[in-house]
Amino acid sequence: MAPTFIRHSALGIRKSITLVPTWIAQTFLNSSFVTLGTVATLVSLPILIHLINRLRFRRVRWAAMEFLLKSQQRNRRRLLLEQLLLLLLRIAAVLGLLFLIARPILDSSQLSIFQGLKAHHLVLLDDSGSMRDRWGDKTNTGFANGLDVIRKIAAEGSRRPGTQSLTLLLLSNPNQPVITQRTIDESLVGELETRVKNLTCTHRSLDLVAAFEASRTLLTERPGATRHFHFISDFRQRDWDESDALATVVRQMDTDKVSINLVRTVPTQSGNLAVTKLAGSVQVAAAKVPLRLTVGVKNLSEQVAKVVRLSVFLDGKKLPRSVVIEQVEAGAETTREFDVEFATSGPHEVRVSLASDALEEDNTRFLAIDVAEGIPVLIVDGDPAHSEAFYLQDALAPAPGVTGFAPSVETVDFLRRHPVDRFQSIILLNVAELPPDSIRLLESFVSSGGGLTWFLGNQVRAAFYNDKLHKSGQGLFPAKLATIADLPVDDTAEVPDLDFSDHPIFRVFAGEDNPFVDSVKVNQFFTLAKEGAGAWQPADGVQVIARLRNKAPVFLEHQFGRGTVITCLSSLGGTWNNWPRNPSFVVAQLELEKYITRGRHVLDQRVVGEPIRVEMDATVFSPQVTITLPDGTSERTTAVVETPTDAGVPPSGGPKPAKAGTPAAVTLLIEEFENTDQPGVYTVRQQRLKQGTTDDVRRFAYNFPAAESFLELADSAKIKQRVGTNVTVQIQEAGAFEWIHGQQAGQEVHDLILIILLIVLLGEQLLAMRLSFHPKVVAAPA
């Protein structure tokens, strides 16, 4: 192996550059003592002493000794072997002392990372949400342990000034290093301590592959030094099980001759309960009307969780009641429903929290709700007498404030004379036809998220619907109409006239016999025109959600832009059916309204780290935007001007486009706020330019990512198998720092050398006693 130049330092004194082969540096802790000159000098000492001892006597021939010399010649070979053995024992003793000082090891991976070589250490610190895992007295966290590892690396490197450099990256922002290839010395240690104190663990779920690739790029830019990559993390199984891309980057690092060191910060897996869901029909939230919400809890431990109690907070105040789940099986998720009532309209915040456990950050979930005074619904009745609208109006709002809906009954002309944007949904009853401008208005309304429901009847002109509303599958109507048909009365039929599918609107009727639904009778309905031979088939995007007794479709659903369209091929009462006089009608209409209004009030489930994008009409709003964070602090930002090419989704306060996808000549103010790491509710305040008008206030709930709640640790053997058995990867256990200091490296070899040295010294003494002259002492005569 080619020799490598290594600069050594011991006891703070700089030594000269010494020529040391790499294999020696990787075999001895104190490799500077194991040079060719040192070994040759020490081995030659006992040989020189031996030769000097043989040459220090002057030869004198003495006749009396001739007899003794002849006797000695007979034993000469034995004496030479004994003297040679004594010399070898003395050489072995010197080498043994040298080895004790040099401290050889059998496994080079046990060496300190700072062993001799001039090196660049790139440290990538995991600051994802799961690193907040706590154990013991709840002061130990994976992130805090990671910071301690960084401190120890810097402290050990400072003991070897001029030979080690450090780069520190965070997993949350690997392209902006905290420290970039700084020489490790006492000044850097002090500066690093200040910076480390200011580092905080994020709540995010982060991209390991992108961070590893950024680390590899930085390391390959410095090919001259020995390169060490240290990844400090909790090593969760979810990150290493299926990540082929991550394993590929690790293999590329190994090919680049980068030393890969994976450092654990979490010793054992903790049990964890997480609030994983907080949802409901927020689109129909109204003041003084109970809103039903659903909360979900997942047990991510290996034991059953019993009597799980959740506290409910409304606008920061704890409600007197709790949600109790009797038992959550290991690995299972359980949901419970509860009601919340809002005293006033406007923005509100709901929070649900569990008791403290290993990962406290996923014990709480937030929901931001804009509560209306009432949910406005427009009912357009084709019959001027409003004979059918009465049933629907009575079902949606039997009394003010009971359901939260506020229906208004109007004629077809209302669509031409009044804006409809304030309504959450529009219901058309037995409308014969619509003028072109009303059709365009409805298309704009639905495409921007409004809900639309069709109920047919005897006034409907099928040709108009097919031509102007169906538009070959591109319009507001889902299918071509054929003719009005009768459903024959069959008192012996075992199935009801209405056969509901497992759809959210009709799910309340599923699972059991319902006497109210069974008593609904349908007399007439519209059939659908067939496309070619055979039975009618729904087009792509059209779903049949209910059928009649004869299997003919009666309820259809399809999407138009961001909105939902529900079509009933029968009427809302009259002689076509008796449904409005059936108790199931009220339940179905309430569920239908909740369903179709969801497009305008999508439950905005955001995860920390996602930016808040604000789009405003520059002619209506000031560019100054104030954003209040969950901790109460506020930040003022300035939006920038941008001219959009597509105004399919209109900005706040701006005019609505005539048709989805049509460019609008409007100048937008765009602001993207990225400081959203805190879980909680963010408030965005937009100031209007017109004096005397109120500001627009919008609220966004950000929650802890569900992926970070899985705390199962990855097995070291599986990690190595994942990256490849031919890839050299060292994995350090949590709390073990020998790889930094090298304190215990080669301890077994050290003890063995010490035992062998004692045996050699004892043998040398015995053999020296045997070969030396020791005259017997004769006592003097008395």
mmCIF file with all atom_site columns, N, CA and C in Angstrom, residues 247-248 250-251 254 717-729:
data_model
loop_
_atom_site.group_PDB
_atom_site.id
_atom_site.type_symbol
_atom_site.label_atom_id
_atom_site.label_alt_id
_atom_site.label_comp_id
_atom_site.label_asym_id
_atom_site.label_entity_id
_atom_site.label_seq_id
_atom_site.pdbx_PDB_ins_code
_atom_site.Cartn_x
_atom_site.Cartn_y
_atom_site.Cartn_z
_atom_site.occupancy
_atom_site.B_iso_or_equiv
_atom_site.pdbx_formal_charge
_atom_site.auth_seq_id
_atom_site.auth_comp_id
_atom_site.auth_asym_id
_atom_site.auth_atom_id
_atom_site.pdbx_PDB_model_num
ATOM 1  N N  . ALA A 1 247 ? -30.301 4.314  -0.075 1.00 0.00 ? 247 ALA A N  1
ATOM 2  C CA . ALA A 1 247 ? -29.246 3.305  -0.136 1.00 0.00 ? 247 ALA A CA 1
ATOM 3  C C  . ALA A 1 247 ? -28.300 3.575  -1.301 1.00 0.00 ? 247 ALA A C  1
ATOM 4  N N  . THR A 1 248 ? -28.829 4.076  -2.413 1.00 0.00 ? 248 THR A N  1
ATOM 5  C CA . THR A 1 248 ? -27.994 4.380  -3.572 1.00 0.00 ? 248 THR A CA 1
ATOM 6  C C  . THR A 1 248 ? -26.992 5.482  -3.255 1.00 0.00 ? 248 THR A C  1
ATOM 7  N N  . VAL A 1 250 ? -25.791 6.281  -0.323 1.00 0.00 ? 250 VAL A N  1
ATOM 8  C CA . VAL A 1 250 ? -24.795 5.740  0.602  1.00 0.00 ? 250 VAL A CA 1
ATOM 9  C C  . VAL A 1 250 ? -23.745 4.937  -0.164 1.00 0.00 ? 250 VAL A C  1
ATOM 10 N N  . ARG A 1 251 ? -24.196 4.129  -1.115 1.00 0.00 ? 251 ARG A N  1
ATOM 11 C CA . ARG A 1 251 ? -23.234 3.346  -1.910 1.00 0.00 ? 251 ARG A CA 1
ATOM 12 C C  . ARG A 1 251 ? -22.332 4.258  -2.745 1.00 0.00 ? 251 ARG A C  1
ATOM 13 N N  . ASP A 1 254 ? -19.610 5.558  -0.524 1.00 0.00 ? 254 ASP A N  1
ATOM 14 C CA . ASP A 1 254 ? -18.586 4.536  -0.296 1.00 0.00 ? 254 ASP A CA 1
ATOM 15 C C  . ASP A 1 254 ? -17.668 4.417  -1.511 1.00 0.00 ? 254 ASP A C  1
ATOM 16 N N  . ALA A 1 717 ? -28.398 -4.255 11.673 1.00 0.00 ? 717 ALA A N  1
ATOM 17 C CA . ALA A 1 717 ? -28.099 -5.261 10.651 1.00 0.00 ? 717 ALA A CA 1
ATOM 18 C C  . ALA A 1 717 ? -28.921 -5.024 9.393  1.00 0.00 ? 717 ALA A C  1
ATOM 19 N N  . LYS A 1 718 ? -30.173 -4.601 9.563  1.00 0.00 ? 718 LYS A N  1
ATOM 20 C CA . LYS A 1 718 ? -31.023 -4.356 8.397  1.00 0.00 ? 718 LYS A CA 1
ATOM 21 C C  . LYS A 1 718 ? -30.574 -3.110 7.639  1.00 0.00 ? 718 LYS A C  1
ATOM 22 N N  . ILE A 1 719 ? -30.060 -2.119 8.362  1.00 0.00 ? 719 ILE A N  1
ATOM 23 C CA . ILE A 1 719 ? -29.547 -0.930 7.683  1.00 0.00 ? 719 ILE A CA 1
ATOM 24 C C  . ILE A 1 719 ? -28.363 -1.309 6.799  1.00 0.00 ? 719 ILE A C  1
ATOM 25 N N  . LYS A 1 720 ? -27.437 -2.098 7.355  1.00 0.00 ? 720 LYS A N  1
ATOM 26 C CA . LYS A 1 720 ? -26.277 -2.523 6.570  1.00 0.00 ? 720 LYS A CA 1
ATOM 27 C C  . LYS A 1 720 ? -26.693 -3.387 5.387  1.00 0.00 ? 720 LYS A C  1
ATOM 28 N N  . GLN A 1 721 ? -27.676 -4.244 5.620  1.00 0.00 ? 721 GLN A N  1
ATOM 29 C CA . GLN A 1 721 ? -28.167 -5.073 4.519  1.00 0.00 ? 721 GLN A CA 1
ATOM 30 C C  . GLN A 1 721 ? -28.830 -4.213 3.457  1.00 0.00 ? 721 GLN A C  1
ATOM 31 N N  . ARG A 1 722 ? -29.502 -3.131 3.899  1.00 0.00 ? 722 ARG A N  1
ATOM 32 C CA . ARG A 1 722 ? -30.196 -2.270 2.956  1.00 0.00 ? 722 ARG A CA 1
ATOM 33 C C  . ARG A 1 722 ? -29.221 -1.537 2.043  1.00 0.00 ? 722 ARG A C  1
ATOM 34 N N  . VAL A 1 723 ? -28.146 -1.032 2.606  1.00 0.00 ? 723 VAL A N  1
ATOM 35 C CA . VAL A 1 723 ? -27.194 -0.273 1.798  1.00 0.00 ? 723 VAL A CA 1
ATOM 36 C C  . VAL A 1 723 ? -26.263 -1.187 1.012  1.00 0.00 ? 723 VAL A C  1
ATOM 37 N N  . GLY A 1 724 ? -26.154 -2.460 1.445  1.00 0.00 ? 724 GLY A N  1
ATOM 38 C CA . GLY A 1 724 ? -25.302 -3.400 0.720  1.00 0.00 ? 724 GLY A CA 1
ATOM 39 C C  . GLY A 1 724 ? -24.211 -3.949 1.618  1.00 0.00 ? 724 GLY A C  1
ATOM 40 N N  . THR A 1 725 ? -24.057 -5.250 1.605  1.00 0.00 ? 725 THR A N  1
ATOM 41 C CA . THR A 1 725 ? -23.063 -5.887 2.477  1.00 0.00 ? 725 THR A CA 1
ATOM 42 C C  . THR A 1 725 ? -21.637 -5.538 2.083  1.00 0.00 ? 725 THR A C  1
ATOM 43 N N  . ASN A 1 726 ? -21.433 -5.100 0.848  1.00 0.00 ? 726 ASN A N  1
ATOM 44 C CA . ASN A 1 726 ? -20.085 -4.741 0.394  1.00 0.00 ? 726 ASN A CA 1
ATOM 45 C C  . ASN A 1 726 ? -19.751 -3.275 0.651  1.00 0.00 ? 726 ASN A C  1
ATOM 46 N N  . VAL A 1 727 ? -20.654 -2.544 1.302  1.00 0.00 ? 727 VAL A N  1
ATOM 47 C CA . VAL A 1 727 ? -20.443 -1.135 1.625  1.00 0.00 ? 727 VAL A CA 1
ATOM 48 C C  . VAL A 1 727 ? -19.987 -1.030 3.081  1.00 0.00 ? 727 VAL A C  1
ATOM 49 N N  . THR A 1 728 ? -18.899 -0.306 3.297  1.00 0.00 ? 728 THR A N  1
ATOM 50 C CA . THR A 1 728 ? -18.361 -0.150 4.650  1.00 0.00 ? 728 THR A CA 1
ATOM 51 C C  . THR A 1 728 ? -19.106 0.968  5.367  1.00 0.00 ? 728 THR A C  1
ATOM 52 N N  . VAL A 1 729 ? -19.923 0.581  6.335  1.00 0.00 ? 729 VAL A N  1
ATOM 53 C CA . VAL A 1 729 ? -20.698 1.534  7.123  1.00 0.00 ? 729 VAL A CA 1
ATOM 54 C C  . VAL A 1 729 ? -20.514 1.197  8.593  1.00 0.00 ? 729 VAL A C  1
#
